[in-house]
CSV table of C-alpha atoms in Angstrom, one decimal:
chain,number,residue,atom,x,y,z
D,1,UNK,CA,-59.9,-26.7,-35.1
D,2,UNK,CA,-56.9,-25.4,-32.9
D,3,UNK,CA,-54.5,-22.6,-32.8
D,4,UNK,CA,-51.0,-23.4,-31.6
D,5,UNK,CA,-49.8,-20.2,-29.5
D,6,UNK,CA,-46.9,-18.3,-31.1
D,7,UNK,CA,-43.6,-17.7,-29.1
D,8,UNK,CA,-41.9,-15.1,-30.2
D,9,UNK,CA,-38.0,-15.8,-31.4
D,10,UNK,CA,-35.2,-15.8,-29.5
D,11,UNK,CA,-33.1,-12.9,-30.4
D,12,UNK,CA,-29.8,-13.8,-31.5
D,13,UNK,CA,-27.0,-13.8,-29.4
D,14,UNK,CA,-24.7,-10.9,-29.7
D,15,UNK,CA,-20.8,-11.9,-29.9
D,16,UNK,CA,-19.1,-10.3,-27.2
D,17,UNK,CA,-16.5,-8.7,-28.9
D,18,UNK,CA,-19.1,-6.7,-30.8
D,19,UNK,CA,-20.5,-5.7,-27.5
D,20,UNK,CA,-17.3,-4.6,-26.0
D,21,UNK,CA,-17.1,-2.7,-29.4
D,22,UNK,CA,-20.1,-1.0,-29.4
D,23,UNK,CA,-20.1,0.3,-25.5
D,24,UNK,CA,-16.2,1.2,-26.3
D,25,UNK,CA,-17.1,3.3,-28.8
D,26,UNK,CA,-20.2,4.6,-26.0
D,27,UNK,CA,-17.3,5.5,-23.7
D,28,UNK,CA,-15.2,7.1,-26.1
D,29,UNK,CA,-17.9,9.7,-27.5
D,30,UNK,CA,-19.0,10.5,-24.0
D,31,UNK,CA,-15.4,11.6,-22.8
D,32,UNK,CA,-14.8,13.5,-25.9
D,33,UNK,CA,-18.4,15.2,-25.9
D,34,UNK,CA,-17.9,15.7,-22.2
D,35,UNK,CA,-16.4,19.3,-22.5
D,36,UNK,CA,-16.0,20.0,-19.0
D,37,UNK,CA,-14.0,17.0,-19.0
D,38,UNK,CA,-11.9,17.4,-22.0
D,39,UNK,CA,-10.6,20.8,-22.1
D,40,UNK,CA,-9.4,21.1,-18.6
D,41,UNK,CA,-7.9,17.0,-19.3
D,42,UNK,CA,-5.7,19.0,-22.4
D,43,UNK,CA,-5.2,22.5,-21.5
D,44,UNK,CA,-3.9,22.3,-17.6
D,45,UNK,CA,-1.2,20.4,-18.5
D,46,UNK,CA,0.1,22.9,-20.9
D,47,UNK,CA,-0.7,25.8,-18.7
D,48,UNK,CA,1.7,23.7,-15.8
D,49,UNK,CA,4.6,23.1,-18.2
D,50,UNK,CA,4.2,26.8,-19.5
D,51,UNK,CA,4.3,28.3,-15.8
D,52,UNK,CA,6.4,25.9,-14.0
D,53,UNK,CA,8.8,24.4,-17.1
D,54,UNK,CA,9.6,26.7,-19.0
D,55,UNK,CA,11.1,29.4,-17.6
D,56,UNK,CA,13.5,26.8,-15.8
D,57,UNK,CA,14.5,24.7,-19.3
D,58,UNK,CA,18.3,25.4,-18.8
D,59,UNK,CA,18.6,23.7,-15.4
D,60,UNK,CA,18.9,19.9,-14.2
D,61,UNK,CA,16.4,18.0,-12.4
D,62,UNK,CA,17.6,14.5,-11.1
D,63,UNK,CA,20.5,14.3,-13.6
D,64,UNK,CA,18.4,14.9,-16.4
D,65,UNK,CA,17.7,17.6,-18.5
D,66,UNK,CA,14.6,19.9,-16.5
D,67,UNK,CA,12.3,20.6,-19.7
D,68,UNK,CA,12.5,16.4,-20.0
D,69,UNK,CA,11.5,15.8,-16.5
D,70,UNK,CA,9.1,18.1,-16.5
D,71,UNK,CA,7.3,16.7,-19.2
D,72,UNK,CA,7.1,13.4,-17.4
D,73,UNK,CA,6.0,15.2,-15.0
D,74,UNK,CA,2.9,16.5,-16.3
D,75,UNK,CA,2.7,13.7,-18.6
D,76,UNK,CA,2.0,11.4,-15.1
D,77,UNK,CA,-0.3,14.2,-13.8
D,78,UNK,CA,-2.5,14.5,-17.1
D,79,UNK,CA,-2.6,10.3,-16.9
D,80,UNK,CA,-3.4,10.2,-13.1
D,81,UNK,CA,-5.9,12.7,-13.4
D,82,UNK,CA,-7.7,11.0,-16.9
D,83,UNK,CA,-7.8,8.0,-14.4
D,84,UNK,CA,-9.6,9.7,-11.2
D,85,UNK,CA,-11.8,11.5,-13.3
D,86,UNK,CA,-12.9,9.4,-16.3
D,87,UNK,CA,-14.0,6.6,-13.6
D,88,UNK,CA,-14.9,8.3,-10.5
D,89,UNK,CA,-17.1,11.2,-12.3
D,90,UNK,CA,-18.6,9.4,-14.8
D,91,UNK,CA,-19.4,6.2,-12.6
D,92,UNK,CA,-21.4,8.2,-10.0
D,93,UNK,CA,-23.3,9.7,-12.9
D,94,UNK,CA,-23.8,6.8,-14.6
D,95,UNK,CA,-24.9,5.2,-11.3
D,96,UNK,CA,-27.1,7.8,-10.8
D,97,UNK,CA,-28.8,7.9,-14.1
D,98,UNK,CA,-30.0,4.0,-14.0
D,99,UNK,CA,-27.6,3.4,-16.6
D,100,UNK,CA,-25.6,0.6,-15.1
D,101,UNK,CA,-28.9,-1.2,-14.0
D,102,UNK,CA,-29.9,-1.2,-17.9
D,103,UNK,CA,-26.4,-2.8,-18.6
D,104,UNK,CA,-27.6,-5.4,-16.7
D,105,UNK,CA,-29.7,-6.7,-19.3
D,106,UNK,CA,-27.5,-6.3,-21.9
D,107,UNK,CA,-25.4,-8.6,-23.5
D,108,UNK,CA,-22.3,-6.4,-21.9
D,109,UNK,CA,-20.7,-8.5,-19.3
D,110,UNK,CA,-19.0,-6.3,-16.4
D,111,UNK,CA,-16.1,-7.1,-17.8
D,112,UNK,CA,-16.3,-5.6,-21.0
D,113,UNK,CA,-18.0,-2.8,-19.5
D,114,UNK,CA,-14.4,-1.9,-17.2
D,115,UNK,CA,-12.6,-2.9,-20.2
D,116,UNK,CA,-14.2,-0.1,-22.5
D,117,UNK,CA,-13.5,2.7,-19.6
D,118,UNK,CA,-9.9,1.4,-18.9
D,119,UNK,CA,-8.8,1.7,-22.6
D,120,UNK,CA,-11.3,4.9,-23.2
D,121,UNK,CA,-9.7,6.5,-20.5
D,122,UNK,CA,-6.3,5.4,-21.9
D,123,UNK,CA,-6.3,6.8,-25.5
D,124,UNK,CA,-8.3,9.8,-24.0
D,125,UNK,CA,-4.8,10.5,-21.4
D,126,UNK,CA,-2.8,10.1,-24.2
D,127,UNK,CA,-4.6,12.5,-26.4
D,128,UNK,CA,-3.5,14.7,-23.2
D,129,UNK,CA,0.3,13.6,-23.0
D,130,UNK,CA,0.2,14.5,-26.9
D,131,UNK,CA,-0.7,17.8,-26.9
D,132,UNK,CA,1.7,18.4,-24.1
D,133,UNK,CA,4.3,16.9,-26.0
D,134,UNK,CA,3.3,19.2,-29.1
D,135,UNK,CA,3.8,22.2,-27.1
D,136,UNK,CA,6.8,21.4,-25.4
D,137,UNK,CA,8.5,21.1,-28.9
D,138,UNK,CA,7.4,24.2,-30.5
D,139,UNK,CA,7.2,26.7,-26.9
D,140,UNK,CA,10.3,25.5,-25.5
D,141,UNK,CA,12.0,23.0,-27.8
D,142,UNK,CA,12.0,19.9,-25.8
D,143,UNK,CA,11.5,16.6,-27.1
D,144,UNK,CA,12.2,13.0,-25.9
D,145,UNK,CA,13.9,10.5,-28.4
D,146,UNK,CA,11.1,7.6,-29.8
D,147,UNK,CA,12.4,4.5,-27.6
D,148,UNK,CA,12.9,7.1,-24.5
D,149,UNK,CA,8.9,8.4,-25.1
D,150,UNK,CA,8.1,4.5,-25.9
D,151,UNK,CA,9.5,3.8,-22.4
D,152,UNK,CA,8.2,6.1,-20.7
D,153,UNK,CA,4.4,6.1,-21.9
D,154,UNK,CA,4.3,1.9,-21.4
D,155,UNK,CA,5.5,2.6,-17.6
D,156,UNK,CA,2.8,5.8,-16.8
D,157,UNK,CA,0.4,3.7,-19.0
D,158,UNK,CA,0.8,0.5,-17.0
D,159,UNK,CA,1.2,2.2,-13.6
D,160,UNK,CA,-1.9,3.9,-14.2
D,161,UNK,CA,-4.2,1.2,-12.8
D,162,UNK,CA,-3.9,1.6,-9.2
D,163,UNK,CA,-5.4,5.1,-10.0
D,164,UNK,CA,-7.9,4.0,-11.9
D,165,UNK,CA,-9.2,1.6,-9.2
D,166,UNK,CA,-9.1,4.6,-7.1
D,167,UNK,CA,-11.3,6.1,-9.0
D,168,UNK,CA,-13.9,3.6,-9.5
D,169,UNK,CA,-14.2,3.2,-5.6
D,170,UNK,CA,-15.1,6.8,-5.7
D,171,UNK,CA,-17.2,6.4,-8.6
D,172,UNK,CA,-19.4,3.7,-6.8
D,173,UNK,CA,-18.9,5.3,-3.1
D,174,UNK,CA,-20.1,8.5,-3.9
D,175,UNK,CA,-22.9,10.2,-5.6
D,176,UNK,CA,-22.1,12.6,-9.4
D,177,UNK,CA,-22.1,15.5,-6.7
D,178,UNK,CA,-19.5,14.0,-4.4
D,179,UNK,CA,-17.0,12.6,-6.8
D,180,UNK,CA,-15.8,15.2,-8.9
D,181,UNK,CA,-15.1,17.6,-5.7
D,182,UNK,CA,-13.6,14.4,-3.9
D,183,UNK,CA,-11.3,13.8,-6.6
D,184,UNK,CA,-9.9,17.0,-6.5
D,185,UNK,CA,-9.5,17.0,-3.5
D,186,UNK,CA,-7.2,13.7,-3.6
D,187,UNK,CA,-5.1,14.6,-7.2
D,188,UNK,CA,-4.2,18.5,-6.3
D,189,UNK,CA,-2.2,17.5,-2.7
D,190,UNK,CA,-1.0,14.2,-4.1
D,191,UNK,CA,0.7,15.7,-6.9
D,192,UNK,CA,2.3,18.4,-4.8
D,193,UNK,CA,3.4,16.0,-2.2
D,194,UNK,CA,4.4,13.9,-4.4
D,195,UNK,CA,6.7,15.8,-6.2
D,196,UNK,CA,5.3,15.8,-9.8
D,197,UNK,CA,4.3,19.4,-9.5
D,198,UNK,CA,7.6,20.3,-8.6
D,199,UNK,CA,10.6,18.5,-7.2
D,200,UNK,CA,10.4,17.5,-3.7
D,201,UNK,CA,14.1,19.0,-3.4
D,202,UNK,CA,12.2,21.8,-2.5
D,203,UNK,CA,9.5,20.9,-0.4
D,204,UNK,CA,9.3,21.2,3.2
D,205,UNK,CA,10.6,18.4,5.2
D,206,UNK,CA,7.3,16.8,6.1
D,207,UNK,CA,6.3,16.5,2.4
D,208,UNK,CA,9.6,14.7,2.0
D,209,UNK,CA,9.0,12.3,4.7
D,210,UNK,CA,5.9,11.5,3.6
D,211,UNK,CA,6.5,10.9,-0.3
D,212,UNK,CA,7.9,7.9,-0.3
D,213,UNK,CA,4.3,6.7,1.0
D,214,UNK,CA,2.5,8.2,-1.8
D,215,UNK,CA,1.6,6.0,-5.0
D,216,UNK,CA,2.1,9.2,-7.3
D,217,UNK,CA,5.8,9.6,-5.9
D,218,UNK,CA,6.6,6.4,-7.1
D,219,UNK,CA,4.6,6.6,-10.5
D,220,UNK,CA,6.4,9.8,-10.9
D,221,UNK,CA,9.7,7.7,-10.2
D,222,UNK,CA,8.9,5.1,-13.2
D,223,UNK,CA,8.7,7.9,-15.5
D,224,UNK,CA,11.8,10.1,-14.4
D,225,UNK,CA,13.7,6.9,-14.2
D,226,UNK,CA,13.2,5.9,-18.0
D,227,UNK,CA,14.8,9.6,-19.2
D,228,UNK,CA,18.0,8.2,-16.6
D,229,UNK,CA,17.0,10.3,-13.5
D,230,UNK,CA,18.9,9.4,-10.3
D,231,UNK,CA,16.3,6.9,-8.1
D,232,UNK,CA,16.4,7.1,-4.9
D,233,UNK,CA,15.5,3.2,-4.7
D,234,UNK,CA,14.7,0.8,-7.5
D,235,UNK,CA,12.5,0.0,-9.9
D,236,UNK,CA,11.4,-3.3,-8.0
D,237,UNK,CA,10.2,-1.1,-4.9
D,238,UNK,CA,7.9,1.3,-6.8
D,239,UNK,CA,6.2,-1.7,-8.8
D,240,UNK,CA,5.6,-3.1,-5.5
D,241,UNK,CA,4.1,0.2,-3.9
D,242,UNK,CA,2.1,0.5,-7.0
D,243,UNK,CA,0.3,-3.2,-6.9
D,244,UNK,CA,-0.1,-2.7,-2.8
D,245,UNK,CA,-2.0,0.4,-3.9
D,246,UNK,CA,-3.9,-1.8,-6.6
D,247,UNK,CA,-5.0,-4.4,-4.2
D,248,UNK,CA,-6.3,-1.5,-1.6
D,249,UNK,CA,-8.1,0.3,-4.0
D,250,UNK,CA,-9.6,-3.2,-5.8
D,251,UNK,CA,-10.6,-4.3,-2.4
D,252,UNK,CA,-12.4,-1.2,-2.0
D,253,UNK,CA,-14.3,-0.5,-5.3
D,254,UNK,CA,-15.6,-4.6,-4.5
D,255,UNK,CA,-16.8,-3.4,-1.0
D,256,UNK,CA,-18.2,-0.1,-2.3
D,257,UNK,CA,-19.9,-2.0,-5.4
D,258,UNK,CA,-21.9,-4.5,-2.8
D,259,UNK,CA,-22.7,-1.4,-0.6
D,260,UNK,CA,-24.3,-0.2,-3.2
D,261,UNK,CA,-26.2,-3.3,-4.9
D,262,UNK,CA,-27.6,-3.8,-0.7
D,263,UNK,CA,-28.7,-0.2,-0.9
D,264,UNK,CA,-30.3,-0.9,-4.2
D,265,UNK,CA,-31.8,-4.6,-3.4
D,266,UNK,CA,-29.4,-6.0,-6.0
């Protein structure tokens, strides 16, 4: 008499949309449970546009009406900061915690698993850009037409992805400790010397020197220049800064990602 040996079944592949689904809807819940994320994400927007906007909604900024521009304004700052934070933060932790080693033997390819954080972190910055938008129409009355907002969202939207690159290099560079303080210390000067905190009309004479230099000055300039602002150059040139920035910060978060799979024997 023999026995034959029992092996157990292969499990089913999983089909990699579901996949992408499933850790999608991971990332989603953790950004919206994450409530030292989320209420600074809505409120400091507001609190920008009620201290800075509107008691300045009569005036012109660029050629434009000011209560408009400044709700691109803080519309790009809400975006820019979604992207720093929702990466760079939550990446470290996530590093951290062993999570992206279980990943590994998942059926999540690393893909998916940037493609879930990307569009996470894009429907949770314009959760943000809505409620500023909300209280810009009922505080001070301001409102863009549909195809102007349409315009403008698609360009912040698109030129978001240098940022978020920049915050994945953090997220892999740094430890949960190091990334959230680092990122603040990046967004808070760009934004003033970049004129999305207020306009660089203003600013000292070194800020405007170095502006043109900054990738926020020209993702500010994609949004201003879709409500008819005056552009100091083209559209062609702030695309251009915007991928140059892209391919830095890619080349980065790739040499920050094999620093840390050496440190970690891969």
């Amino acid at each position: 008499m023999t026995t034959a040996a029992r092996t157990p079944a292969a499990a089913a592949p999983v089909p990699p949309f579901r996949a992408f689904a499933a850790l999608f809807r991971t990332e989603l819940l953790k950004l919206v449970r994450n409530r030292a994320f989320v209420m600074p994400s809505l409120l400091l927007p507001v609190m920008f546009f009620a201290l800075f906007a509107l008691p300045n909604l009569d005036g012109h900024l660029g050629g434009v009406q000011a209560g408009q521009y400044m709700v691109v304004s803080y519309a790009a700052y809400s975006l820019v900061s979604t992207a720093l934070f929702a990466f760079g933060v939550n990446i470290a932790t996530e590093r951290a915690s062993g999570w992206m080693r279980q990943l590994r033997i998942t059926p999540v390819t690393p893909g998916a698993y940037l493609a879930s954080k990307v569009l996470a972190a894009m429907l949770m910055g314009l959760l943000s850009v809505l409620v500023l938008l909300v209280f810009a129409r009922i505080s001070g009355g301001v409102s863009l037409p549909a195809s102007m907002l349409g315009v403008v969202l698609l360009r912040l939207l698109v030129g978001m992805v240098p940022f978020a690159l920049l915050g994945l290099t953090l997220g892999l560079a740094l430890g949960p400790s190091g990334a959230a303080p680092t990122a603040n210390l990046i967004n808070i000067p760009l934004m003033f010397a970049s004129g999305i905190f207020y306009p660089l009309d203003v600013a000292p004479k070194f800020i405007q020197s170095i502006a043109p230099y900054l990738p926020a000055y020209h993702y500010g300039q994609l949004g201003w220049t879709a409500l008819g602002a005056k552009d100091p150059s083209n559209q062609l040139t702030h695309w251009a800064v915007l991928g140059g920035y892209a391919l830095l910060f890619l080349g980065l978060s790739l040499w920050a990602y094999r620093r840390d799979e050496a440190r970690r024997g891969g």
